[in-house]
PDB file of C-alpha atoms and ligand atoms in Angstrom:
ATOM      1  CA  UNK I   1      -1.571  -7.906 -22.175  1.00 72.00           C
ATOM      2  CA  UNK I   2      -3.312  -4.786 -23.466  1.00 73.00           C
ATOM      3  CA  UNK I   3      -3.453  -1.530 -21.505  1.00 71.00           C
ATOM      4  CA  UNK I   4      -7.133  -2.107 -20.897  1.00 73.00           C
ATOM      5  CA  UNK I   5      -6.821  -5.569 -19.428  1.00 79.00           C
ATOM      6  CA  UNK I   6      -9.392  -6.426 -16.803  1.00 84.00           C
ATOM      7  CA  UNK I   7      -9.117  -8.670 -13.792  1.00 83.00           C
ATOM      8  CA  UNK I   8     -10.519 -11.528 -15.862  1.00 85.00           C
ATOM      9  CA  UNK I   9      -7.910 -10.931 -18.586  1.00 90.00           C
ATOM     10  CA  UNK I  10      -5.161 -10.909 -15.961  1.00 90.00           C
ATOM     11  CA  UNK I  11      -6.268 -14.167 -14.360  1.00 87.00           C
ATOM     12  CA  UNK I  12      -6.530 -15.868 -17.737  1.00 90.00           C
ATOM     13  CA  UNK I  13      -3.182 -14.481 -18.872  1.00 94.00           C
ATOM     14  CA  UNK I  14      -1.240 -15.461 -15.760  1.00 94.00           C
ATOM     15  CA  UNK I  15      -2.805 -18.924 -15.665  1.00 92.00           C
ATOM     16  CA  UNK I  16      -0.109 -19.876 -18.191  1.00 95.00           C
ATOM     17  CA  UNK I  17       3.394 -20.120 -16.775  1.00 96.00           C
ATOM     18  CA  UNK I  18       4.929 -18.949 -20.067  1.00 96.00           C
ATOM     19  CA  UNK I  19       3.089 -15.654 -19.667  1.00 96.00           C
ATOM     20  CA  UNK I  20       4.211 -15.277 -16.040  1.00 96.00           C
ATOM     21  CA  UNK I  21       7.762 -15.911 -17.203  1.00 96.00           C
ATOM     22  CA  UNK I  22       7.553 -13.358 -20.036  1.00 95.00           C
ATOM     23  CA  UNK I  23       6.139 -10.776 -17.657  1.00 95.00           C
ATOM     24  CA  UNK I  24       8.723 -11.351 -14.905  1.00 95.00           C
ATOM     25  CA  UNK I  25      11.643 -11.349 -17.340  1.00 95.00           C
ATOM     26  CA  UNK I  26      10.482  -8.087 -18.862  1.00 93.00           C
ATOM     27  CA  UNK I  27      10.080  -6.559 -15.415  1.00 92.00           C
ATOM     28  CA  UNK I  28      13.390  -7.747 -14.001  1.00 92.00           C
ATOM     29  CA  UNK I  29      15.603  -7.598 -17.059  1.00 93.00           C
ATOM     30  CA  UNK I  30      14.017  -4.926 -19.256  1.00 90.00           C
ATOM     31  CA  UNK I  31      16.833  -5.069 -21.814  1.00 92.00           C
ATOM     32  CA  UNK I  32      16.168  -8.771 -22.252  1.00 88.00           C
ATOM     33  CA  UNK I  33      19.621  -9.766 -21.023  1.00 93.00           C
ATOM     34  CA  UNK I  34      19.076 -12.200 -18.173  1.00 95.00           C
ATOM     35  CA  UNK I  35      21.887 -12.200 -15.630  1.00 94.00           C
ATOM     36  CA  UNK I  36      22.640 -14.287 -12.541  1.00 93.00           C
ATOM     37  CA  UNK I  37      21.464 -12.354  -9.460  1.00 89.00           C
ATOM     38  CA  UNK I  38      24.399 -13.723  -7.454  1.00 89.00           C
ATOM     39  CA  UNK I  39      27.376 -12.979  -9.713  1.00 93.00           C
ATOM     40  CA  UNK I  40      26.000 -10.985 -12.620  1.00 93.00           C
ATOM     41  CA  UNK I  41      27.133 -13.708 -15.002  1.00 94.00           C
ATOM     42  CA  UNK I  42      25.477 -14.160 -18.381  1.00 95.00           C
ATOM     43  CA  UNK I  43      26.436 -17.747 -19.095  1.00 97.00           C
ATOM     44  CA  UNK I  44      23.190 -19.362 -18.109  1.00 97.00           C
ATOM     45  CA  UNK I  45      21.037 -22.287 -19.034  1.00 97.00           C
ATOM     46  CA  UNK I  46      17.260 -22.405 -18.567  1.00 97.00           C
ATOM     47  CA  UNK I  47      16.132 -25.759 -17.179  1.00 97.00           C
ATOM     48  CA  UNK I  48      12.567 -26.002 -18.397  1.00 95.00           C
ATOM     49  CA  UNK I  49      11.522 -28.925 -16.246  1.00 95.00           C
ATOM     50  CA  UNK I  50      12.495 -27.249 -12.970  1.00 94.00           C
ATOM     51  CA  UNK I  51      11.750 -23.734 -14.156  1.00 95.00           C
ATOM     52  CA  UNK I  52      15.131 -22.395 -13.108  1.00 96.00           C
ATOM     53  CA  UNK I  53      18.353 -21.028 -14.529  1.00 97.00           C
ATOM     54  CA  UNK I  54      21.718 -22.559 -13.932  1.00 97.00           C
ATOM     55  CA  UNK I  55      24.729 -20.235 -13.826  1.00 97.00           C
ATOM     56  CA  UNK I  56      28.016 -21.577 -15.171  1.00 96.00           C
ATOM     57  CA  UNK I  57      30.284 -19.240 -13.200  1.00 95.00           C
ATOM     58  CA  UNK I  58      31.086 -21.974 -10.715  1.00 93.00           C
ATOM     59  CA  UNK I  59      29.881 -20.472  -7.436  1.00 94.00           C
ATOM     60  CA  UNK I  60      27.743 -21.898  -4.665  1.00 93.00           C
ATOM     61  CA  UNK I  61      23.993 -21.922  -5.224  1.00 92.00           C
ATOM     62  CA  UNK I  62      24.342 -21.878  -9.009  1.00 96.00           C
ATOM     63  CA  UNK I  63      20.623 -21.965  -9.697  1.00 96.00           C
ATOM     64  CA  UNK I  64      18.032 -19.208  -9.484  1.00 95.00           C
ATOM     65  CA  UNK I  65      14.405 -18.741 -10.432  1.00 95.00           C
ATOM     66  CA  UNK I  66      12.130 -15.925 -11.484  1.00 95.00           C
ATOM     67  CA  UNK I  67      11.388 -15.400  -7.790  1.00 93.00           C
ATOM     68  CA  UNK I  68      14.973 -15.201  -6.525  1.00 90.00           C
ATOM     69  CA  UNK I  69      15.679 -11.777  -5.058  1.00 85.00           C
ATOM     70  CA  UNK I  70      12.025 -10.780  -4.863  1.00 87.00           C
ATOM     71  CA  UNK I  71       9.450 -10.975  -2.087  1.00 85.00           C
ATOM     72  CA  UNK I  72       8.238 -14.215  -3.703  1.00 90.00           C
ATOM     73  CA  UNK I  73      11.542 -15.946  -2.986  1.00 86.00           C
ATOM     74  CA  UNK I  74      11.294 -19.084  -0.822  1.00 82.00           C
ATOM     75  CA  UNK I  75       7.567 -19.314  -1.439  1.00 88.00           C
ATOM     76  CA  UNK I  76       6.276 -22.654  -2.705  1.00 91.00           C
ATOM     77  CA  UNK I  77       3.311 -20.878  -4.274  1.00 94.00           C
ATOM     78  CA  UNK I  78       3.471 -20.640  -8.044  1.00 95.00           C
ATOM     79  CA  UNK I  79       3.682 -17.343  -9.903  1.00 96.00           C
ATOM     80  CA  UNK I  80       0.419 -18.360 -11.578  1.00 95.00           C
ATOM     81  CA  UNK I  81      -1.196 -17.596  -8.202  1.00 95.00           C
ATOM     82  CA  UNK I  82       1.131 -14.854  -6.959  1.00 95.00           C
ATOM     83  CA  UNK I  83       0.595 -12.598  -9.957  1.00 96.00           C
ATOM     84  CA  UNK I  84      -3.230 -12.628  -9.934  1.00 95.00           C
ATOM     85  CA  UNK I  85      -3.202 -12.180  -6.127  1.00 95.00           C
ATOM     86  CA  UNK I  86      -0.942  -9.160  -6.509  1.00 95.00           C
ATOM     87  CA  UNK I  87      -3.140  -7.797  -9.285  1.00 94.00           C
ATOM     88  CA  UNK I  88      -6.165  -8.060  -6.998  1.00 94.00           C
ATOM     89  CA  UNK I  89      -4.606  -6.296  -4.024  1.00 94.00           C
ATOM     90  CA  UNK I  90      -3.033  -3.535  -6.108  1.00 93.00           C
ATOM     91  CA  UNK I  91      -6.191  -2.805  -8.045  1.00 92.00           C
ATOM     92  CA  UNK I  92      -9.252  -3.491  -5.883  1.00 91.00           C
ATOM     93  CA  UNK I  93     -10.291  -0.083  -4.591  1.00 88.00           C
ATOM     94  CA  UNK I  94     -11.464  -1.370  -1.236  1.00 87.00           C
ATOM     95  CA  UNK I  95      -8.789  -3.991  -0.830  1.00 89.00           C
ATOM     96  CA  UNK I  96      -9.392  -7.728  -0.933  1.00 92.00           C
ATOM     97  CA  UNK I  97      -9.737 -10.239   1.874  1.00 91.00           C
ATOM     98  CA  UNK I  98      -7.935 -13.531   2.302  1.00 91.00           C
ATOM     99  CA  UNK I  99     -11.301 -15.301   1.907  1.00 93.00           C
ATOM    100  CA  UNK I 100     -11.828 -13.795  -1.529  1.00 93.00           C
ATOM    101  CA  UNK I 101      -8.267 -14.630  -2.609  1.00 93.00           C
ATOM    102  CA  UNK I 102      -8.689 -18.199  -1.342  1.00 95.00           C
ATOM    103  CA  UNK I 103     -11.873 -18.649  -3.338  1.00 94.00           C
ATOM    104  CA  UNK I 104     -10.635 -16.956  -6.515  1.00 90.00           C
ATOM    105  CA  UNK I 105      -7.253 -18.674  -6.685  1.00 91.00           C
ATOM    106  CA  UNK I 106      -7.970 -22.031  -5.106  1.00 92.00           C
ATOM    107  CA  UNK I 107      -5.638 -21.765  -2.100  1.00 95.00           C
ATOM    108  CA  UNK I 108      -6.474 -22.075   1.585  1.00 95.00           C
ATOM    109  CA  UNK I 109      -7.491 -18.981   3.506  1.00 93.00           C
ATOM    110  CA  UNK I 110      -4.360 -19.272   5.618  1.00 91.00           C
ATOM    111  CA  UNK I 111      -2.152 -19.328   2.526  1.00 92.00           C
ATOM    112  CA  UNK I 112      -4.054 -16.398   1.073  1.00 94.00           C
ATOM    113  CA  UNK I 113      -3.573 -14.489   4.306  1.00 89.00           C
ATOM    114  CA  UNK I 114       0.206 -14.952   4.174  1.00 88.00           C
ATOM    115  CA  UNK I 115       0.283 -13.973   0.514  1.00 91.00           C
ATOM    116  CA  UNK I 116      -1.569 -10.725   1.211  1.00 91.00           C
ATOM    117  CA  UNK I 117       0.787  -9.982   4.100  1.00 85.00           C
ATOM    118  CA  UNK I 118       3.789 -10.264   1.807  1.00 86.00           C
ATOM    119  CA  UNK I 119       2.297  -8.184  -0.977  1.00 89.00           C
ATOM    120  CA  UNK I 120       1.200  -5.532   1.502  1.00 85.00           C
ATOM    121  CA  UNK I 121       4.723  -5.222   2.860  1.00 79.00           C
ATOM    122  CA  UNK I 122       5.938  -4.534  -0.638  1.00 76.00           C
ATOM    123  CA  UNK I 123       3.294  -1.837  -1.038  1.00 79.00           C
ATOM    124  CA  UNK I 124       4.729   0.132   1.859  1.00 75.00           C
ATOM    125  CA  UNK I 125       6.189   3.141   0.313  1.00 64.00           C
ATOM    126  CA  UNK I 126       9.075   4.744   2.144  1.00 57.00           C
ATOM    127  CA  UNK I 127      10.433   6.528  -0.864  1.00 49.00           C
ATOM    128  CA  UNK I 128       7.273   8.293  -1.999  1.00 47.00           C
ATOM    129  CA  UNK I 129       9.394  10.799  -3.851  1.00 51.00           C
ATOM    130  CA  UNK I 130      10.266  13.205  -1.056  1.00 67.00           C
ATOM    131  CA  UNK I 131       8.023  15.894   0.331  1.00 85.00           C
ATOM    132  CA  UNK I 132       4.667  17.075  -0.928  1.00 90.00           C
ATOM    133  CA  UNK I 133       3.830  20.673  -1.775  1.00 90.00           C
ATOM    134  CA  UNK I 134       6.081  23.693  -2.238  1.00 88.00           C
ATOM    135  CA  UNK I 135       5.576  27.474  -2.337  1.00 87.00           C
ATOM    136  CA  UNK I 136       1.983  28.247  -3.276  1.00 86.00           C
ATOM    137  CA  UNK I 137       0.988  24.604  -3.560  1.00 91.00           C
ATOM    138  CA  UNK I 138      -2.137  23.592  -1.674  1.00 92.00           C
ATOM    139  CA  UNK I 139      -1.983  20.909   0.972  1.00 92.00           C
ATOM    140  CA  UNK I 140      -4.851  19.471   2.978  1.00 91.00           C
ATOM    141  CA  UNK I 141      -3.976  18.253   6.454  1.00 91.00           C
ATOM    142  CA  UNK I 142      -6.348  16.195   8.546  1.00 91.00           C
ATOM    143  CA  UNK I 143      -6.492  13.349  10.973  1.00 89.00           C
ATOM    144  CA  UNK I 144      -9.024  10.716  11.831  1.00 89.00           C
ATOM    145  CA  UNK I 145      -9.744   8.165  14.516  1.00 85.00           C
ATOM    146  CA  UNK I 146      -9.898   4.494  13.778  1.00 84.00           C
ATOM    147  CA  UNK I 147     -11.062   2.195  16.524  1.00 68.00           C
ATOM    148  CA  UNK I 148      -9.802  -1.205  17.584  1.00 50.00           C
ATOM    149  CA  UNK I 149     -12.464  -2.826  15.462  1.00 45.00           C
ATOM    150  CA  UNK I 150     -11.674  -0.581  12.552  1.00 38.00           C
ATOM    151  CA  UNK I 151     -14.545   1.716  13.359  1.00 42.00           C
ATOM    152  CA  UNK I 152     -14.094   4.956  11.552  1.00 49.00           C
ATOM    153  CA  UNK I 153     -14.789   8.309  13.102  1.00 47.00           C
ATOM    154  CA  UNK I 154     -14.198  11.878  12.023  1.00 52.00           C
ATOM    155  CA  UNK I 155     -12.481  13.910  14.796  1.00 53.00           C
ATOM    156  CA  UNK I 156     -15.478  16.225  14.894  1.00 52.00           C
ATOM    157  CA  UNK I 157     -17.551  13.400  16.310  1.00 50.00           C
ATOM    158  CA  UNK I 158     -15.041  12.478  18.962  1.00 47.00           C
ATOM    159  CA  UNK I 159     -17.093  13.898  21.808  1.00 47.00           C
ATOM    160  CA  UNK I 160     -20.076  11.852  20.746  1.00 45.00           C
ATOM    161  CA  UNK I 161     -17.900   8.739  20.801  1.00 43.00           C
ATOM    162  CA  UNK I 162     -16.518   9.545  24.206  1.00 43.00           C
ATOM    163  CA  UNK I 163     -19.982  10.011  25.614  1.00 38.00           C
ATOM    164  CA  UNK I 164     -20.924   6.580  24.421  1.00 40.00           C
ATOM    165  CA  UNK I 165     -17.932   5.240  26.319  1.00 36.00           C
ATOM    166  CA  UNK I 166     -16.489   3.880  23.104  1.00 39.00           C
ATOM    167  CA  UNK I 167     -13.418   6.008  22.652  1.00 45.00           C
ATOM    168  CA  UNK I 168     -11.488   5.200  19.502  1.00 50.00           C
ATOM    169  CA  UNK I 169      -7.817   4.524  19.955  1.00 69.00           C
ATOM    170  CA  UNK I 170      -5.809   4.843  16.811  1.00 84.00           C
ATOM    171  CA  UNK I 171      -5.146   8.118  15.037  1.00 88.00           C
ATOM    172  CA  UNK I 172      -4.164   8.406  11.419  1.00 91.00           C
ATOM    173  CA  UNK I 173      -2.685  11.712  10.328  1.00 91.00           C
ATOM    174  CA  UNK I 174      -2.512  12.577   6.654  1.00 93.00           C
ATOM    175  CA  UNK I 175      -1.363  15.299   4.307  1.00 93.00           C
ATOM    176  CA  UNK I 176      -2.593  15.494   0.747  1.00 94.00           C
ATOM    177  CA  UNK I 177      -1.379  17.633  -2.117  1.00 93.00           C
ATOM    178  CA  UNK I 178      -4.515  18.780  -3.942  1.00 90.00           C
ATOM    179  CA  UNK I 179      -5.027  16.560  -6.989  1.00 88.00           C
ATOM    180  CA  UNK I 180      -1.811  14.776  -6.014  1.00 90.00           C
ATOM    181  CA  UNK I 181      -0.396  12.328  -3.564  1.00 91.00           C
ATOM    182  CA  UNK I 182      -1.303  11.572  -0.008  1.00 92.00           C
ATOM    183  CA  UNK I 183       1.003  10.682   2.843  1.00 92.00           C
ATOM    184  CA  UNK I 184      -0.742   8.999   5.751  1.00 92.00           C
ATOM    185  CA  UNK I 185       0.644   7.507   8.928  1.00 89.00           C
ATOM    186  CA  UNK I 186      -0.482   6.250  12.286  1.00 89.00           C
ATOM    187  CA  UNK I 187       0.535   8.850  14.893  1.00 89.00           C
ATOM    188  CA  UNK I 188       0.824   8.270  18.653  1.00 87.00           C
ATOM    189  CA  UNK I 189      -1.632  11.008  19.688  1.00 85.00           C
ATOM    190  CA  UNK I 190      -3.320  14.201  18.552  1.00 84.00           C
ATOM    191  CA  UNK I 191      -0.994  16.542  20.372  1.00 85.00           C
ATOM    192  CA  UNK I 192       0.794  19.354  18.614  1.00 86.00           C
ATOM    193  CA  UNK I 193       4.132  17.594  18.356  1.00 87.00           C
ATOM    194  CA  UNK I 194       2.882  14.382  16.791  1.00 88.00           C
ATOM    195  CA  UNK I 195       0.688  16.136  14.238  1.00 88.00           C
ATOM    196  CA  UNK I 196       3.250  18.800  13.348  1.00 89.00           C
ATOM    197  CA  UNK I 197       6.168  16.372  13.146  1.00 90.00           C
ATOM    198  CA  UNK I 198       4.234  14.343  10.591  1.00 89.00           C
ATOM    199  CA  UNK I 199       3.332  17.455   8.634  1.00 91.00           C
ATOM    200  CA  UNK I 200       6.843  18.951   8.643  1.00 91.00           C
ATOM    201  CA  UNK I 201       8.347  15.628   7.658  1.00 90.00           C
ATOM    202  CA  UNK I 202       6.201  15.384   4.540  1.00 91.00           C
ATOM    203  CA  UNK I 203       5.335  18.933   3.458  1.00 92.00           C
ATOM    204  CA  UNK I 204       7.671  21.542   1.964  1.00 91.00           C
ATOM    205  CA  UNK I 205       7.812  24.922   3.737  1.00 89.00           C
ATOM    206  CA  UNK I 206       5.928  27.641   1.893  1.00 90.00           C
ATOM    207  CA  UNK I 207       3.000  25.389   1.040  1.00 91.00           C
ATOM    208  CA  UNK I 208      -0.520  26.572   1.768  1.00 90.00           C
ATOM    209  CA  UNK I 209      -1.902  24.217   4.384  1.00 90.00           C
ATOM    210  CA  UNK I 210      -5.641  23.778   4.917  1.00 88.00           C
ATOM    211  CA  UNK I 211      -6.739  22.138   8.123  1.00 86.00           C
ATOM    212  CA  UNK I 212      -9.576  22.179  10.596  1.00 79.00           C
ATOM    213  CA  UNK I 213      -9.521  24.245  13.752  1.00 72.00           C
ATOM    214  CA  UNK I 214      -7.535  21.698  15.724  1.00 71.00           C
ATOM    215  CA  UNK I 215      -5.058  23.592  17.887  1.00 57.00           C
ATOM    216  CA  UNK I 216      -2.324  21.137  17.059  1.00 67.00           C
ATOM    217  CA  UNK I 217      -1.850  23.033  13.806  1.00 70.00           C
ATOM    218  CA  UNK I 218      -1.100  26.298  15.616  1.00 76.00           C
ATOM    219  CA  UNK I 219       2.349  27.718  15.059  1.00 80.00           C
ATOM    220  CA  UNK I 220       3.076  26.272  11.655  1.00 83.00           C
ATOM    221  CA  UNK I 221       4.851  29.509  10.806  1.00 85.00           C
ATOM    222  CA  UNK I 222       6.746  28.279   7.785  1.00 88.00           C
ATOM    223  CA  UNK I 223       3.448  27.522   6.046  1.00 89.00           C
ATOM    224  CA  UNK I 224       0.559  29.686   4.915  1.00 85.00           C
ATOM    225  CA  UNK I 225      -2.090  28.162   7.130  1.00 79.00           C
ATOM    226  CA  UNK I 226      -5.830  28.329   6.492  1.00 78.00           C
ATOM    227  CA  UNK I 227      -8.240  27.045   9.086  1.00 76.00           C
ATOM    228  CA  UNK I 228     -11.617  25.509   8.347  1.00 72.00           C
ATOM    229  CA  UNK I 229     -14.352  25.592  10.899  1.00 65.00           C
ATOM    230  CA  UNK I 230     -16.334  22.450  10.142  1.00 61.00           C
ATOM    231  CA  UNK I 231     -19.106  23.509  12.490  1.00 54.00           C
ATOM    232  CA  UNK I 232     -19.820  26.743  10.630  1.00 54.00           C
ATOM    233  CA  UNK I 233     -19.177  26.055   7.022  1.00 53.00           C
ATOM    234  CA  UNK I 234     -18.093  22.837   5.519  1.00 53.00           C
ATOM    235  CA  UNK I 235     -16.762  24.228   2.286  1.00 54.00           C
ATOM    236  CA  UNK I 236     -15.515  27.801   2.384  1.00 55.00           C
ATOM    237  CA  UNK I 237     -14.198  28.457  -1.112  1.00 62.00           C
ATOM    238  CA  UNK I 238     -10.725  26.987  -1.373  1.00 65.00           C
ATOM    239  CA  UNK I 239     -10.599  26.311   2.341  1.00 67.00           C
ATOM    240  CA  UNK I 240     -11.724  22.729   2.650  1.00 69.00           C
ATOM    241  CA  UNK I 241     -10.340  19.246   3.074  1.00 74.00           C
ATOM    242  CA  UNK I 242     -12.632  17.516   0.601  1.00 80.00           C
ATOM    243  CA  UNK I 243      -9.788  15.729  -1.150  1.00 85.00           C
ATOM    244  CA  UNK I 244      -8.838  14.267   2.162  1.00 90.00           C
ATOM    245  CA  UNK I 245     -12.403  13.177   2.861  1.00 89.00           C
ATOM    246  CA  UNK I 246     -12.174  11.172  -0.322  1.00 90.00           C
ATOM    247  CA  UNK I 247      -9.094   9.329   0.943  1.00 93.00           C
ATOM    248  CA  UNK I 248     -10.646   8.743   4.375  1.00 93.00           C
ATOM    249  CA  UNK I 249     -13.747   7.272   2.827  1.00 91.00           C
ATOM    250  CA  UNK I 250     -11.705   4.809   0.738  1.00 91.00           C
ATOM    251  CA  UNK I 251      -9.715   3.816   3.804  1.00 91.00           C
ATOM    252  CA  UNK I 252     -12.898   3.427   5.798  1.00 87.00           C
ATOM    253  CA  UNK I 253     -14.636   1.337   3.155  1.00 86.00           C
ATOM    254  CA  UNK I 254     -11.669  -0.996   2.915  1.00 85.00           C
ATOM    255  CA  UNK I 255     -11.384  -1.417   6.648  1.00 84.00           C
ATOM    256  CA  UNK I 256     -15.085  -1.836   7.261  1.00 80.00           C
ATOM    257  CA  UNK I 257     -16.083  -3.873   4.271  1.00 72.00           C
ATOM    258  CA  UNK I 258     -13.099  -6.010   3.411  1.00 74.00           C
ATOM    259  CA  UNK I 259     -11.026  -6.412   6.522  1.00 70.00           C
ATOM    260  CA  UNK I 260     -13.334  -7.529   9.250  1.00 60.00           C
ATOM    261  CA  UNK I 261     -11.082  -6.668  12.145  1.00 64.00           C
ATOM    262  CA  UNK I 262      -7.774  -4.883  12.127  1.00 70.00           C
ATOM    263  CA  UNK I 263      -5.836  -4.461  15.330  1.00 71.00           C
ATOM    264  CA  UNK I 264      -4.532  -0.909  15.913  1.00 70.00           C
ATOM    265  CA  UNK I 265      -0.966  -2.167  15.872  1.00 70.00           C
ATOM    266  CA  UNK I 266      -1.356  -3.423  12.296  1.00 75.00           C
ATOM    267  CA  UNK I 267      -3.361  -0.521  11.013  1.00 82.00           C
ATOM    268  CA  UNK I 268      -0.420   1.195   9.306  1.00 83.00           C
ATOM    269  CA  UNK I 269      -0.143  -1.660   6.800  1.00 84.00           C
ATOM    270  CA  UNK I 270      -3.688  -1.055   5.600  1.00 86.00           C
ATOM    271  CA  UNK I 271      -3.117   2.688   5.567  1.00 89.00           C
ATOM    272  CA  UNK I 272      -0.076   2.168   3.330  1.00 88.00           C
ATOM    273  CA  UNK I 273      -2.000  -0.257   1.136  1.00 90.00           C
ATOM    274  CA  UNK I 274      -4.762   2.282   0.566  1.00 91.00           C
ATOM    275  CA  UNK I 275      -2.262   5.149   0.080  1.00 92.00           C
ATOM    276  CA  UNK I 276      -0.537   3.126  -2.629  1.00 91.00           C
ATOM    277  CA  UNK I 277      -3.763   2.704  -4.591  1.00 92.00           C
ATOM    278  CA  UNK I 278      -4.779   6.323  -3.970  1.00 93.00           C
ATOM    279  CA  UNK I 279      -1.428   7.710  -5.093  1.00 91.00           C
ATOM    280  CA  UNK I 280      -1.544   5.640  -8.243  1.00 91.00           C
ATOM    281  CA  UNK I 281      -5.224   6.265  -8.944  1.00 91.00           C
ATOM    282  CA  UNK I 282      -4.889   8.122 -12.228  1.00 89.00           C
ATOM    283  CA  UNK I 283      -3.812   5.215 -14.379  1.00 90.00           C
ATOM    284  CA  UNK I 284      -5.240   1.975 -15.669  1.00 92.00           C
ATOM    285  CA  UNK I 285      -4.967  -1.308 -13.777  1.00 93.00           C
ATOM    286  CA  UNK I 286      -2.118  -2.597 -15.936  1.00 93.00           C
ATOM    287  CA  UNK I 287       0.138   0.363 -15.166  1.00 93.00           C
ATOM    288  CA  UNK I 288      -0.718   0.290 -11.465  1.00 92.00           C
ATOM    289  CA  UNK I 289       0.125  -3.405 -11.471  1.00 93.00           C
ATOM    290  CA  UNK I 290       3.488  -2.807 -13.153  1.00 92.00           C
ATOM    291  CA  UNK I 291       4.390  -0.043 -10.682  1.00 89.00           C
ATOM    292  CA  UNK I 292       3.508  -2.281  -7.730  1.00 89.00           C
ATOM    293  CA  UNK I 293       5.329  -5.250  -9.228  1.00 91.00           C
ATOM    294  CA  UNK I 294       8.483  -3.158  -9.628  1.00 87.00           C
ATOM    295  CA  UNK I 295       8.436  -2.602  -5.880  1.00 82.00           C
ATOM    296  CA  UNK I 296       7.872  -6.297  -5.339  1.00 80.00           C
ATOM    297  CA  UNK I 297      10.749  -7.532  -7.454  1.00 79.00           C
ATOM    298  CA  UNK I 298      13.043  -4.837  -6.120  1.00 72.00           C
ATOM    299  CA  UNK I 299      12.679  -6.044  -2.557  1.00 70.00           C
ATOM    300  CA  UNK I 300      13.789  -9.016  -0.625  1.00 63.00           C
ATOM    301  CA  UNK I 301      11.969  -9.473   2.647  1.00 57.00           C
ATOM    302  CA  UNK I 302      13.690 -11.403   5.371  1.00 51.00           C
ATOM    303  CA  UNK I 303      12.026 -14.308   7.057  1.00 48.00           C
ATOM    304  CA  UNK I 304      11.984 -12.322  10.309  1.00 54.00           C
ATOM    305  CA  UNK I 305      10.214  -9.442   8.628  1.00 58.00           C
ATOM    306  CA  UNK I 306       7.597 -11.792   7.297  1.00 55.00           C
ATOM    307  CA  UNK I 307       6.970 -13.796  10.408  1.00 55.00           C
ATOM    308  CA  UNK I 308       7.850 -11.404  13.208  1.00 54.00           C
ATOM    309  CA  UNK I 309       6.580  -8.055  12.139  1.00 47.00           C
ATOM    310  CA  UNK I 310       4.214  -9.027   9.397  1.00 43.00           C
ATOM    311  CA  UNK I 311       1.511 -10.619  11.476  1.00 42.00           C
ATOM    312  CA  UNK I 312      -1.713  -8.952  10.554  1.00 41.00           C
ATOM    313  CA  UNK I 313      -5.090  -9.844  11.988  1.00 37.00           C
ATOM    314  CA  UNK I 314      -5.839 -13.406  10.900  1.00 41.00           C
ATOM    315  CA  UNK I 315      -9.358 -12.419   9.978  1.00 43.00           C
ATOM    316  CA  UNK I 316      -8.241 -10.010   7.260  1.00 46.00           C
TER     317      UNK I 316
HETATM  318 ZN1   ZN P   1      26.260 -16.725 -11.143  1.00 92.86          ZN
END
């Protein structure tokens, strides 16, 4: 596949199993030396008819497939559908719904919904490369409300919401390195501790932190803190959170347009999904796909993780 491959190219390419195999082998065994994931043995035989390898080391479970040891393991769905589905979720700016996947790939909506759940779990990024910022580096800090029905609201309009008796419940707190990566998470409340814990966990001391006037940012003594008063001036020179607004608007579009209803409890999965695309925004679709796929093949999700904790709103 060329660096400039489009969605159409990807679907056509992965429609052929041979291409899926080439891609997975290159991803999993970059030096071309295929080894048994159970014993590391190299004496293997590819059984074309069953699309599996047989290891001759003489242990239990001597066979393995391209999916063994990845989040695709145990799935009856073919790679010819998994790879385009993954491409879609990793690359569609506003996310993609199970209805769209079902239509595009010819699976049921329920199947598509489970597929997206698995891929989304692999997109969760716990090792985002340590903390953001550093001395003199600019960080934007902000938080937003997202309602039970994924209604999006800037904190500045909170009072308005409350007056309407429609108080949003879930708060997402985020820190963004200017022109760099974002780290966003669902936080329990907007009190000082919750907001500052999230910030301290993800931002290096000495960074210059821009935030709005929210008191929860008071006392961040190890940072150079600049406050923006949204009511007076939206953009005051360097003191703004415009980069963050960009991330919020992507998150909002995805939640509103693609995922009809997301329960607050599941919101963090969509936040992580959007953060993944945002943090890998400055590359073409092929590279973003390869980065996401590396996370997918490097992980093995347990059945409990998939069924117990991975239940996202069925409508998504
Ligand atoms: Zn083996």
